[in-house]
Amino acid sequence: MRQVYLDNAATTPVDPRVLDEMLPYLREEFGNAASRNHSYGWRAEEAVDTARNQVAKVLGCSPKEVIWTSGSTESNNIAIKGVARMYGEKGKHIIAQETEHKAVIDPCKYLEQEGYRVTFLPVTKAGLVSAEQVREAICDDTILVSIMFANNETGTIQPMAEIGKVCKEKGVLFHTDGTQAFGKIPVDVEAMGIDLFSLSAHKVYGPKGVGALYVRRKRPRVRCEPVLHGGGHERGMRSGTLNVPGIVGLGAAAEIALREMDTESKRLSGLRDRMWKGLSSNLDEIFRNGDPDQCLPNILNVSFLYVEGESLMMGISTVAVSSGSACTSASLEPSYVLKALGLGDDLAHSSIRFSMGRFTTQEDIDFTVDKMVETVNKLREMSPLYEMAKEGIDLSKVVWAAH
Amino acid sequence: MAYSNKVVDHFEHPRNVGSLDKAAVNVGTGIVGAPECGDVMKLQIQVDDANNIVDAKFKTFGCGSAIASSSLATEWIKGRKLDEALEIKNTDIVKELALPPVKIHCSVLAEDAIRAAVADVTAKRDAKVEAS
Ligand SMILES: Cc1ncc(COP(=O)(O)O)c(C=O)c1O
């Protein structure tokens, strides 16, 4: 049976080229990068410096501005809680937006308990916030704006440069959760006015459990109160012995992603468009979620009316995807991201996210389209909602016996 | 969280999918759930004059466990008398399909659907008796 992996926004396999770079640092080059007095330490430090350069090139920053972490969750926590605590005397207001990842929302909510105020900006139907919204939300005591670069469920890309410009004008720090954008689309922290940028290796064919935070050193010099206290590694912002093989892997992954970005993003958007064309020409009443133009090349989010997401995933069992349906989450709530775009709960329950990757082929796409068309048709034949809609009943007017 | 073999079997080979004439006096229809909650079940029964359920059909919008629960329910009620159909408890469905705790609501919905269908056909018949 053909297995297809279309959940690359959740995580990616390690590229074999990345693994090759990492292996020596799990074997003979096991040194601690903080050991200053022998060659094991020096060689480990050199490898870490190389990786810092590789990551900095993708961001357009100085290698000195890259801080190693365990991934984006930690990077977001250091950026948000670290800035809030360092600048808390100046102000206690933070601005984010509704479709942020939980790794941004939860630190913000945590800070609310400590007396900070957080404004979550609403988004358009396409999932966008505007620089104007940010400008209007900035108050005298605003210290941080945190807007994600690209959304993990819909792929929608926010207007980074415009928002960065407003933040500079107003003298407010600008953090972005760049997890899904890093290595996929061009980033330039200078041109975009970004002061802090969170990223993770496992979304770009690196290993899990390693990531980085870019922290600006000039104009302005940004400081973060540490979340972890200890040996004072990483300019005091993140203590702990460095994960050298992981960092080497992140560096190698970053270099490959940058080198192949142009050709790969064209290839991926070609696959994504092929997928949408295949689905929309064979099925009626399906909707694409997110902004079709301002979108990552590898994410396609679709609602299939009258069928529920988890049953769809079960029907295409050998194809791995994600759904915004409640049945797939522990909370039994459908995707808050899709709801923020104004989708009703029913459409959120009917959504599937396809995320293509470096190892996705055209055959994978064609196979998935066929499977999806077959499954949607089968489930619609089984769906009382489809039957009612065909009879001309307006489902929004039905009084349901909710449970 | 993998699905039990029985859930997979009902999902892949659902029993009694379809619709009966909801206007017929000897057909009872139960529609329970709501699209916003992610599951809607329609269960229909056809009864003879001796209160035997001679046919049952379902259509379900919902996850694999919801589809399996309604499929199983139709299988179980066919051939029973109306009052015997009411003896089916959601816990029987949970046991038969080995549903995990987060899917128990699917079995509750199936039990509700049976009750709603039985109530519907009973009400229709009572109305007919009164009218004649
Ligand atoms: C947008 C976004 N932010 C943060 C994270 C968390 O990243 P990590 O798994 O590296 O902690 C993810 C991935 O799950 C993500 O997609």
Coordinates of C-alpha atoms and ligand atoms in Angstrom, one line a residue:
Chain A
M1 CA 0.0 0.0 0.0
R2 CA 1.3 3.4 -1.0
Q3 CA 2.1 5.6 2.1
V4 CA 2.0 9.4 1.5
Y5 CA 3.1 11.9 4.1
L6 CA 1.4 15.3 3.6
D7 CA 1.9 16.6 7.2
N8 CA 5.2 18.5 6.7
A9 CA 3.8 21.5 8.6
A10 CA 3.7 19.2 11.7
T11 CA 7.2 17.9 11.3
T12 CA 9.6 16.8 8.6
P13 CA 11.9 13.9 8.2
V14 CA 15.6 14.6 8.7
D15 CA 17.3 15.1 5.3
P16 CA 20.0 12.4 4.9
R17 CA 22.5 15.2 4.0
V18 CA 21.7 16.8 7.4
L19 CA 22.1 13.5 9.2
D20 CA 25.5 12.9 7.6
E21 CA 26.7 16.3 9.0
M22 CA 25.4 15.4 12.4
L23 CA 26.7 11.9 12.9
P24 CA 30.4 12.8 13.7
Y25 CA 29.1 15.0 16.5
L26 CA 27.2 12.1 18.0
R27 CA 30.3 9.9 17.8
E28 CA 33.9 11.0 18.0
E29 CA 33.3 14.8 18.2
F30 CA 31.2 14.7 21.4
G31 CA 32.9 17.6 23.0
N32 CA 31.2 20.3 25.1
A33 CA 31.2 23.6 23.2
A34 CA 31.9 25.4 26.5
S35 CA 35.1 23.4 27.3
R36 CA 37.7 26.0 26.7
N37 CA 40.8 24.0 27.5
H38 CA 41.0 21.2 25.0
S39 CA 40.5 20.4 21.4
Y40 CA 37.3 18.5 21.9
G41 CA 35.7 21.7 23.2
W42 CA 37.3 23.8 20.5
R43 CA 36.1 21.6 17.7
A44 CA 32.6 21.5 19.1
E45 CA 32.6 25.3 19.4
E46 CA 33.8 25.6 15.8
A47 CA 30.9 23.5 14.6
V48 CA 28.5 25.6 16.6
D49 CA 29.9 28.8 15.1
T50 CA 29.6 27.3 11.6
A51 CA 25.9 26.6 12.3
R52 CA 25.4 30.1 13.7
N53 CA 26.7 31.5 10.4
Q54 CA 24.4 29.1 8.4
V55 CA 21.3 30.2 10.3
A56 CA 22.3 33.9 10.3
K57 CA 22.5 33.8 6.5
V58 CA 18.9 32.7 6.2
L59 CA 17.7 35.5 8.4
G60 CA 20.1 38.2 7.1
C61 CA 21.6 38.9 10.5
S62 CA 24.9 38.7 12.3
P63 CA 25.8 35.2 13.7
K64 CA 26.2 36.9 17.1
E65 CA 22.5 37.5 17.2
V66 CA 21.5 33.8 17.0
I67 CA 20.7 32.1 20.3
W68 CA 20.3 28.3 20.4
T69 CA 17.2 26.8 22.1
S70 CA 15.3 23.6 22.1
G71 CA 12.8 24.7 19.5
S72 CA 10.2 27.3 18.7
T73 CA 8.1 26.8 21.8
E74 CA 11.2 27.8 23.9
S75 CA 12.2 30.6 21.6
N76 CA 8.7 32.1 21.8
N77 CA 8.7 31.8 25.6
I78 CA 12.1 33.5 25.8
A79 CA 11.1 36.3 23.4
I80 CA 7.7 37.0 25.0
K81 CA 8.3 36.4 28.7
G82 CA 11.9 37.6 28.4
V83 CA 11.1 40.9 26.8
A84 CA 8.0 41.4 29.1
R85 CA 10.1 41.0 32.2
M86 CA 13.1 43.0 31.0
Y87 CA 10.9 46.0 29.8
G88 CA 8.1 45.6 32.3
E89 CA 8.9 48.8 34.0
K90 CA 8.5 50.7 30.7
G91 CA 5.1 49.2 30.0
K92 CA 2.9 46.2 30.4
H93 CA 1.0 46.0 27.0
I94 CA 1.6 43.4 24.4
I95 CA 0.0 43.0 21.0
A96 CA -0.4 39.6 19.2
Q97 CA -3.1 38.3 16.9
E98 CA -5.8 35.6 17.1
T99 CA -4.3 32.9 14.9
E100 CA -1.0 32.7 16.7
H101 CA 0.3 29.2 17.6
K102 CA -0.4 28.1 21.2
A103 CA 3.3 28.6 21.9
V104 CA 2.7 32.3 21.6
I105 CA -0.8 32.5 22.9
D106 CA -0.1 30.6 26.1
P107 CA 3.0 32.7 27.2
C108 CA 0.8 35.8 26.6
K109 CA -2.0 34.4 28.6
Y110 CA 0.5 33.5 31.4
L111 CA 1.7 37.1 31.4
E112 CA -1.9 38.4 31.8
Q113 CA -2.0 36.6 35.1
E114 CA 1.1 38.6 36.1
G115 CA -0.7 41.9 35.3
Y116 CA 0.3 42.4 31.7
R117 CA -2.4 43.4 29.1
V118 CA -2.5 41.5 25.8
T119 CA -4.4 42.6 22.7
F120 CA -5.1 39.8 20.3
L121 CA -5.9 41.5 17.0
P122 CA -8.7 39.9 14.8
V123 CA -7.8 38.8 11.3
T124 CA -9.6 39.1 8.0
K125 CA -11.4 36.1 6.3
A126 CA -8.1 35.4 4.6
G127 CA -6.3 35.3 8.0
L128 CA -4.4 38.6 7.6
V129 CA -3.7 41.4 10.0
S130 CA -2.7 44.8 8.7
A131 CA 0.0 47.3 9.8
E132 CA -2.8 49.8 10.4
Q133 CA -4.4 47.5 12.9
V134 CA -1.1 47.3 14.7
R135 CA -0.6 51.0 14.6
E136 CA -4.0 51.6 16.1
A137 CA -3.5 49.1 18.8
I138 CA -0.2 50.5 20.0
C139 CA -0.5 52.5 23.3
D140 CA 1.9 54.5 25.4
D141 CA 2.8 51.4 27.4
T142 CA 3.1 48.9 24.5
I143 CA 6.4 47.1 24.8
L144 CA 6.1 44.2 22.3
V145 CA 4.3 43.3 19.1
S146 CA 4.3 39.5 18.3
I147 CA 2.9 38.6 14.9
M148 CA 3.6 35.2 13.3
F149 CA 5.3 35.2 9.9
A150 CA 3.2 32.5 8.3
N151 CA 0.4 30.5 9.8
N152 CA 0.9 26.8 10.5
E153 CA -2.7 25.8 9.6
T154 CA -3.5 27.9 6.5
G155 CA 0.0 29.1 5.3
T156 CA -1.2 32.7 5.3
I157 CA 1.8 35.1 5.3
Q158 CA 1.5 38.4 7.3
P159 CA 2.8 41.7 6.0
M160 CA 6.0 41.6 7.9
A161 CA 7.8 44.6 6.5
E162 CA 4.8 46.9 6.9
I163 CA 4.3 45.8 10.5
G164 CA 8.0 46.1 11.2
K165 CA 7.9 49.7 9.9
V166 CA 5.1 50.7 12.2
C167 CA 6.9 49.1 15.2
K168 CA 10.1 51.0 14.4
E169 CA 8.2 54.3 14.1
K170 CA 6.6 53.7 17.4
G171 CA 9.7 52.4 19.1
V172 CA 8.0 49.1 20.0
L173 CA 9.9 45.7 19.8
F174 CA 8.7 43.3 17.1
H175 CA 8.9 39.6 17.6
T176 CA 7.8 37.0 15.0
D177 CA 7.1 33.3 15.3
G178 CA 8.8 32.4 12.1
T179 CA 8.7 28.6 12.5
Q180 CA 6.8 27.9 9.3
A181 CA 8.5 30.6 7.2
F182 CA 12.1 29.9 8.1
G183 CA 13.9 28.2 5.1
K184 CA 10.7 28.3 3.0
I185 CA 10.4 31.9 1.9
P186 CA 12.8 34.8 1.9
V187 CA 13.4 36.5 5.3
D188 CA 15.4 39.7 5.9
V189 CA 15.2 40.8 9.5
E190 CA 16.8 44.2 8.5
A191 CA 14.4 45.0 5.7
M192 CA 11.5 43.7 7.7
G193 CA 12.3 45.5 10.9
I194 CA 12.2 42.3 13.0
D195 CA 13.8 42.4 16.4
L196 CA 13.2 38.8 17.5
F197 CA 12.6 35.7 15.3
S198 CA 11.7 32.2 16.6
L199 CA 12.6 29.1 14.5
S200 CA 12.8 25.4 14.8
A201 CA 14.9 22.7 13.1
H202 CA 12.3 20.0 12.7
K203 CA 10.2 21.9 10.3
V204 CA 13.0 22.3 7.8
Y205 CA 14.4 18.7 7.6
G206 CA 16.6 19.1 10.7
P207 CA 16.2 17.1 14.0
K208 CA 13.6 17.6 16.6
G209 CA 14.3 19.4 19.9
V210 CA 16.6 22.1 18.6
G211 CA 15.8 25.7 17.4
A212 CA 17.0 29.2 17.6
L213 CA 16.0 32.7 18.6
Y214 CA 17.3 35.7 16.7
V215 CA 17.8 38.6 19.1
R216 CA 18.8 42.0 17.6
R217 CA 22.0 43.5 18.9
K218 CA 22.0 46.9 17.3
R219 CA 19.4 49.6 16.7
P220 CA 18.1 48.7 19.2
R221 CA 20.0 46.3 21.4
V222 CA 17.3 43.9 22.6
R223 CA 17.6 42.2 25.9
C224 CA 15.6 39.3 27.3
E225 CA 15.4 38.2 30.9
P226 CA 16.3 34.4 30.8
V227 CA 13.7 31.7 31.3
L228 CA 16.4 29.2 32.3
H229 CA 19.0 30.2 34.8
G230 CA 22.4 28.4 34.9
G231 CA 25.8 28.6 33.4
G232 CA 25.2 31.8 31.4
H233 CA 25.5 30.3 28.0
E234 CA 24.2 32.2 24.9
R235 CA 24.8 35.7 26.2
G236 CA 23.1 34.7 29.4
M237 CA 19.8 34.4 27.6
R238 CA 19.7 30.6 27.5
S239 CA 21.8 28.6 29.9
G240 CA 22.5 24.9 29.3
T241 CA 25.1 22.8 27.5
L242 CA 24.6 23.2 23.8
N243 CA 23.1 20.4 21.8
V244 CA 26.0 20.3 19.4
P245 CA 24.8 17.5 17.0
G246 CA 21.3 19.1 16.9
I247 CA 22.8 22.6 16.3
V248 CA 25.0 21.2 13.5
G249 CA 21.9 19.6 12.0
L250 CA 20.0 22.9 12.2
G251 CA 22.9 24.7 10.5
A252 CA 23.1 22.1 7.7
A253 CA 19.3 22.2 7.3
A254 CA 19.4 26.0 7.1
E255 CA 22.1 26.0 4.5
I256 CA 20.4 23.5 2.2
A257 CA 17.0 25.3 2.6
L258 CA 18.5 28.6 1.6
R259 CA 20.5 27.1 -1.3
E260 CA 17.4 25.3 -2.7
M261 CA 14.7 27.9 -1.8
D262 CA 14.1 29.3 -5.2
T263 CA 13.7 26.0 -7.1
E264 CA 12.0 24.2 -4.2
S265 CA 9.4 26.9 -3.5
K266 CA 8.4 26.9 -7.2
R267 CA 8.2 23.1 -7.2
L268 CA 6.1 23.0 -4.0
S269 CA 3.7 25.7 -5.1
G270 CA 3.3 23.8 -8.3
L271 CA 2.4 20.7 -6.3
R272 CA 0.0 22.7 -4.1
D273 CA -1.7 24.2 -7.1
R274 CA -2.0 20.8 -8.8
M275 CA -3.6 19.5 -5.7
W276 CA -6.1 22.3 -5.5
K277 CA -6.9 22.0 -9.2
G278 CA -7.4 18.2 -8.9
L279 CA -9.7 18.6 -5.9
S280 CA -11.7 21.5 -7.1
S281 CA -12.3 20.2 -10.6
N282 CA -13.6 16.9 -9.2
L283 CA -15.6 17.9 -6.2
D284 CA -18.3 20.6 -5.7
E285 CA -18.8 22.6 -2.5
I286 CA -15.2 22.7 -1.3
F287 CA -13.5 25.8 0.0
R288 CA -9.9 26.9 0.2
N289 CA -9.1 28.4 3.6
G290 CA -6.5 31.2 4.0
D291 CA -5.1 33.7 1.5
P292 CA -4.4 32.1 -1.9
D293 CA -1.9 34.7 -2.8
Q294 CA -0.1 35.5 0.4
C295 CA 0.5 31.9 1.2
L296 CA 3.4 29.5 1.9
P297 CA 4.2 27.3 -1.1
N298 CA 3.6 24.1 0.8
I299 CA 0.3 24.5 2.6
L300 CA -3.2 23.9 1.3
N301 CA -6.2 24.0 3.7
V302 CA -9.6 22.9 2.4
S303 CA -13.0 22.5 3.8
F304 CA -15.1 19.7 2.3
L305 CA -18.7 20.6 3.0
Y306 CA -21.0 18.0 4.6
V307 CA -18.2 15.6 5.6
E308 CA -16.3 15.6 8.9
G309 CA -12.5 15.8 9.0
E310 CA -11.6 12.8 11.1
S311 CA -13.8 10.5 9.0
L312 CA -12.0 11.9 5.9
M313 CA -8.6 11.1 7.4
M314 CA -9.8 7.6 8.2
G315 CA -11.0 7.2 4.7
I316 CA -7.7 8.2 3.2
S317 CA -5.9 6.1 5.8
T318 CA -2.5 5.7 4.1
V319 CA -2.2 9.4 3.5
A320 CA -1.1 11.4 6.5
V321 CA -2.7 14.9 6.9
S322 CA -4.1 17.1 9.6
S323 CA -7.7 18.2 10.3
G324 CA -9.2 21.2 12.1
S325 CA -11.9 19.0 13.3
A326 CA -12.6 18.8 17.1
C327 CA -12.5 15.0 17.0
T328 CA -8.8 15.1 16.3
S329 CA -8.0 17.4 19.2
A330 CA -8.0 16.7 22.9
S331 CA -10.1 19.8 23.6
L332 CA -13.1 18.7 21.5
E333 CA -13.1 22.3 20.0
P334 CA -12.6 22.7 16.3
S335 CA -9.6 24.8 15.1
Y336 CA -9.6 28.3 16.7
V337 CA -7.4 29.4 13.8
L338 CA -10.2 28.6 11.2
K339 CA -12.8 30.1 13.5
A340 CA -10.8 33.3 13.7
L341 CA -11.2 33.5 9.9
G342 CA -14.9 33.5 10.4
L343 CA -15.5 29.9 9.5
G344 CA -18.5 28.3 11.2
D345 CA -17.8 25.3 13.4
D346 CA -19.2 23.0 10.7
L347 CA -16.7 24.2 8.1
A348 CA -13.9 24.0 10.6
H349 CA -14.9 20.4 11.4
S350 CA -14.8 19.7 7.6
S351 CA -11.3 21.0 7.1
I352 CA -8.1 19.2 6.0
R353 CA -4.6 20.6 5.9
F354 CA -2.3 19.2 3.3
S355 CA 1.3 20.2 3.8
M356 CA 3.8 19.1 1.1
G357 CA 7.5 18.8 1.6
R358 CA 10.9 18.2 0.0
F359 CA 10.2 14.5 -0.5
T360 CA 6.6 14.9 -1.9
T361 CA 6.3 13.8 -5.5
Q362 CA 3.7 14.5 -8.2
E363 CA 2.6 10.9 -7.9
D364 CA 1.9 11.5 -4.2
I365 CA -0.3 14.4 -5.1
D366 CA -2.2 12.5 -7.8
F367 CA -2.7 9.5 -5.5
T368 CA -4.0 11.8 -2.7
V369 CA -6.4 13.6 -5.0
D370 CA -7.9 10.3 -6.2
K371 CA -8.2 9.0 -2.7
M372 CA -9.8 12.3 -1.5
V373 CA -12.3 12.4 -4.3
E374 CA -13.3 8.8 -3.7
T375 CA -13.6 9.3 0.1
V376 CA -15.5 12.6 0.0
N377 CA -18.0 11.1 -2.5
K378 CA -18.5 8.0 -0.3
L379 CA -18.9 10.0 2.9
R380 CA -21.3 12.4 1.3
E381 CA -23.5 9.5 0.2
M382 CA -23.5 8.7 3.9
S383 CA -24.1 12.3 5.1
P384 CA -27.5 13.4 6.3
L385 CA -26.3 17.0 5.8
Y386 CA -25.5 16.4 2.1
E387 CA -28.9 14.8 1.6
M388 CA -30.7 17.7 3.3
A389 CA -28.8 20.2 1.3
K390 CA -29.7 18.4 -1.9
E391 CA -33.3 18.5 -0.9
G392 CA -33.0 22.3 -0.7
I393 CA -33.0 22.6 3.1
D394 CA -31.1 25.6 4.4
L395 CA -28.9 23.9 7.1
S396 CA -28.3 27.2 8.9
K397 CA -32.0 27.4 9.6
V398 CA -32.4 23.9 11.0
V399 CA -32.9 23.7 14.8
W400 CA -30.6 21.0 15.8
A401 CA -31.0 18.8 18.8
A402 CA -27.5 19.6 20.1
H403 CA -26.0 17.4 22.7
Chain B
M1 CA -5.0 6.4 19.3
A2 CA -5.7 3.6 16.8
Y3 CA -9.2 2.5 15.8
S4 CA -10.5 -0.9 16.9
N5 CA -10.9 -3.5 14.1
K6 CA -14.7 -3.4 14.6
V7 CA -14.8 0.4 14.1
V8 CA -12.7 0.1 11.0
D9 CA -14.9 -2.7 9.7
H10 CA -18.1 -0.7 10.2
F11 CA -16.5 2.4 8.7
E12 CA -15.3 0.6 5.6
H13 CA -18.4 -1.6 5.2
P14 CA -21.2 0.4 6.8
R15 CA -24.4 -1.6 7.2
N16 CA -27.7 -0.2 6.2
V17 CA -26.7 3.2 4.8
G18 CA -29.6 5.0 3.1
S19 CA -33.0 6.5 3.7
L20 CA -36.6 5.4 4.1
D21 CA -39.6 7.4 3.2
K22 CA -39.9 9.8 6.1
A23 CA -43.5 10.7 5.2
A24 CA -44.7 7.0 5.6
V25 CA -46.8 6.3 8.8
N26 CA -44.8 3.2 9.5
V27 CA -41.4 4.9 9.3
G28 CA -39.8 6.6 12.3
T29 CA -37.0 9.1 11.8
G30 CA -34.6 10.3 14.5
I31 CA -32.1 13.1 13.7
V32 CA -29.8 13.9 16.6
G33 CA -26.6 16.0 17.0
A34 CA -25.6 19.2 15.3
P35 CA -23.1 20.2 12.6
E36 CA -21.3 22.6 15.0
C37 CA -20.6 19.7 17.3
G38 CA -19.1 17.7 14.5
D39 CA -21.7 15.0 14.4
V40 CA -25.3 14.5 13.1
M41 CA -27.0 11.1 12.9
K42 CA -30.1 10.3 11.1
L43 CA -31.6 6.9 12.0
Q44 CA -34.8 5.5 10.4
I45 CA -36.9 2.5 11.2
Q46 CA -39.7 0.8 9.4
V47 CA -42.2 -1.2 11.5
D48 CA -44.9 -3.7 10.7
D49 CA -48.3 -3.9 12.4
A50 CA -46.9 -6.1 15.2
N51 CA -44.3 -3.5 16.2
N52 CA -41.4 -5.4 14.6
I53 CA -38.7 -3.3 13.2
V54 CA -38.4 -4.8 9.7
D55 CA -35.9 -2.3 8.3
A56 CA -33.4 0.3 9.5
K57 CA -31.3 2.8 7.7
F58 CA -28.8 5.5 8.7
K59 CA -26.9 8.4 7.5
T60 CA -24.2 10.0 9.6
F61 CA -22.0 13.1 9.5
G62 CA -19.2 12.5 12.0
C63 CA -16.0 10.8 12.8
G64 CA -15.4 7.1 12.2
S65 CA -16.6 6.1 15.6
A66 CA -19.9 8.0 15.1
I67 CA -20.4 6.2 11.7
A68 CA -19.6 2.8 13.3
S69 CA -21.9 3.5 16.2
S70 CA -24.9 4.2 14.0
S71 CA -24.1 1.4 11.6
L72 CA -24.0 -1.0 14.6
A73 CA -27.2 0.4 16.0
T74 CA -29.1 -0.3 12.7
E75 CA -27.7 -3.8 12.7
W76 CA -28.9 -4.4 16.3
I77 CA -32.4 -3.0 16.0
K78 CA -33.4 -4.8 12.8
G79 CA -35.7 -7.6 13.7
R80 CA -36.4 -6.4 17.3
K81 CA -39.7 -5.1 18.6
L82 CA -39.9 -1.4 19.3
D83 CA -39.7 -1.8 23.1
E84 CA -36.7 -4.2 22.7
A85 CA -34.9 -1.6 20.6
L86 CA -35.1 0.8 23.5
E87 CA -33.2 -1.7 25.6
I88 CA -30.0 -1.0 23.7
K89 CA -27.7 1.1 25.9
N90 CA -24.8 3.2 24.8
T91 CA -22.5 1.2 27.0
D92 CA -23.3 -1.9 24.9
I93 CA -22.1 0.0 21.8
V94 CA -19.0 1.2 23.7
K95 CA -18.2 -2.4 24.6
E96 CA -18.8 -3.9 21.2
L97 CA -16.8 -1.3 19.3
A98 CA -14.1 -0.8 22.1
L99 CA -14.6 2.9 22.0
P100 CA -12.1 5.0 23.9
P101 CA -13.4 7.6 26.5
V102 CA -13.3 10.5 24.1
K103 CA -15.6 8.7 21.7
I104 CA -18.3 7.7 24.2
H105 CA -20.5 10.6 23.0
C106 CA -20.7 8.8 19.7
S107 CA -22.4 5.9 21.4
V108 CA -24.7 8.2 23.4
L109 CA -25.8 9.8 20.1
A110 CA -26.6 6.4 18.6
E111 CA -28.8 5.6 21.6
D112 CA -30.5 9.0 21.3
A113 CA -31.1 8.3 17.6
I114 CA -32.8 5.0 18.3
R115 CA -35.0 6.7 21.0
A116 CA -35.9 9.5 18.7
A117 CA -36.8 7.2 15.8
V118 CA -39.0 5.0 18.0
A119 CA -40.7 8.1 19.5
D120 CA -41.4 9.4 16.1
V121 CA -43.0 6.3 14.7
T122 CA -45.0 5.8 17.9
A123 CA -46.3 9.4 17.7
K124 CA -47.2 9.1 14.1
R125 CA -49.2 6.0 14.7
D126 CA -51.0 7.4 17.7
A127 CA -51.9 10.4 15.6
K128 CA -53.3 8.1 13.0
V129 CA -55.3 6.1 15.4
E130 CA -56.8 9.3 16.8
A131 CA -57.6 10.6 13.4
S132 CA -59.5 7.4 12.4
Ligands
LIG1 C1 3.9 28.3 14.1 C2 4.5 27.4 15.1 N1 5.0 27.9 16.2 C3 5.6 27.1 17.1 C4 5.7 25.7 17.0 C5 6.3 24.9 18.0 O1 7.6 24.5 17.6 P1 8.5 23.4 18.4 O2 7.9 22.1 18.1 O3 9.8 23.5 17.8 O4 8.5 23.8 19.8 C6 5.2 25.2 15.8 C7 5.2 23.7 15.5 O5 4.6 22.9 16.2 C8 4.6 26.0 14.8 O6 4.1 25.6 13.7

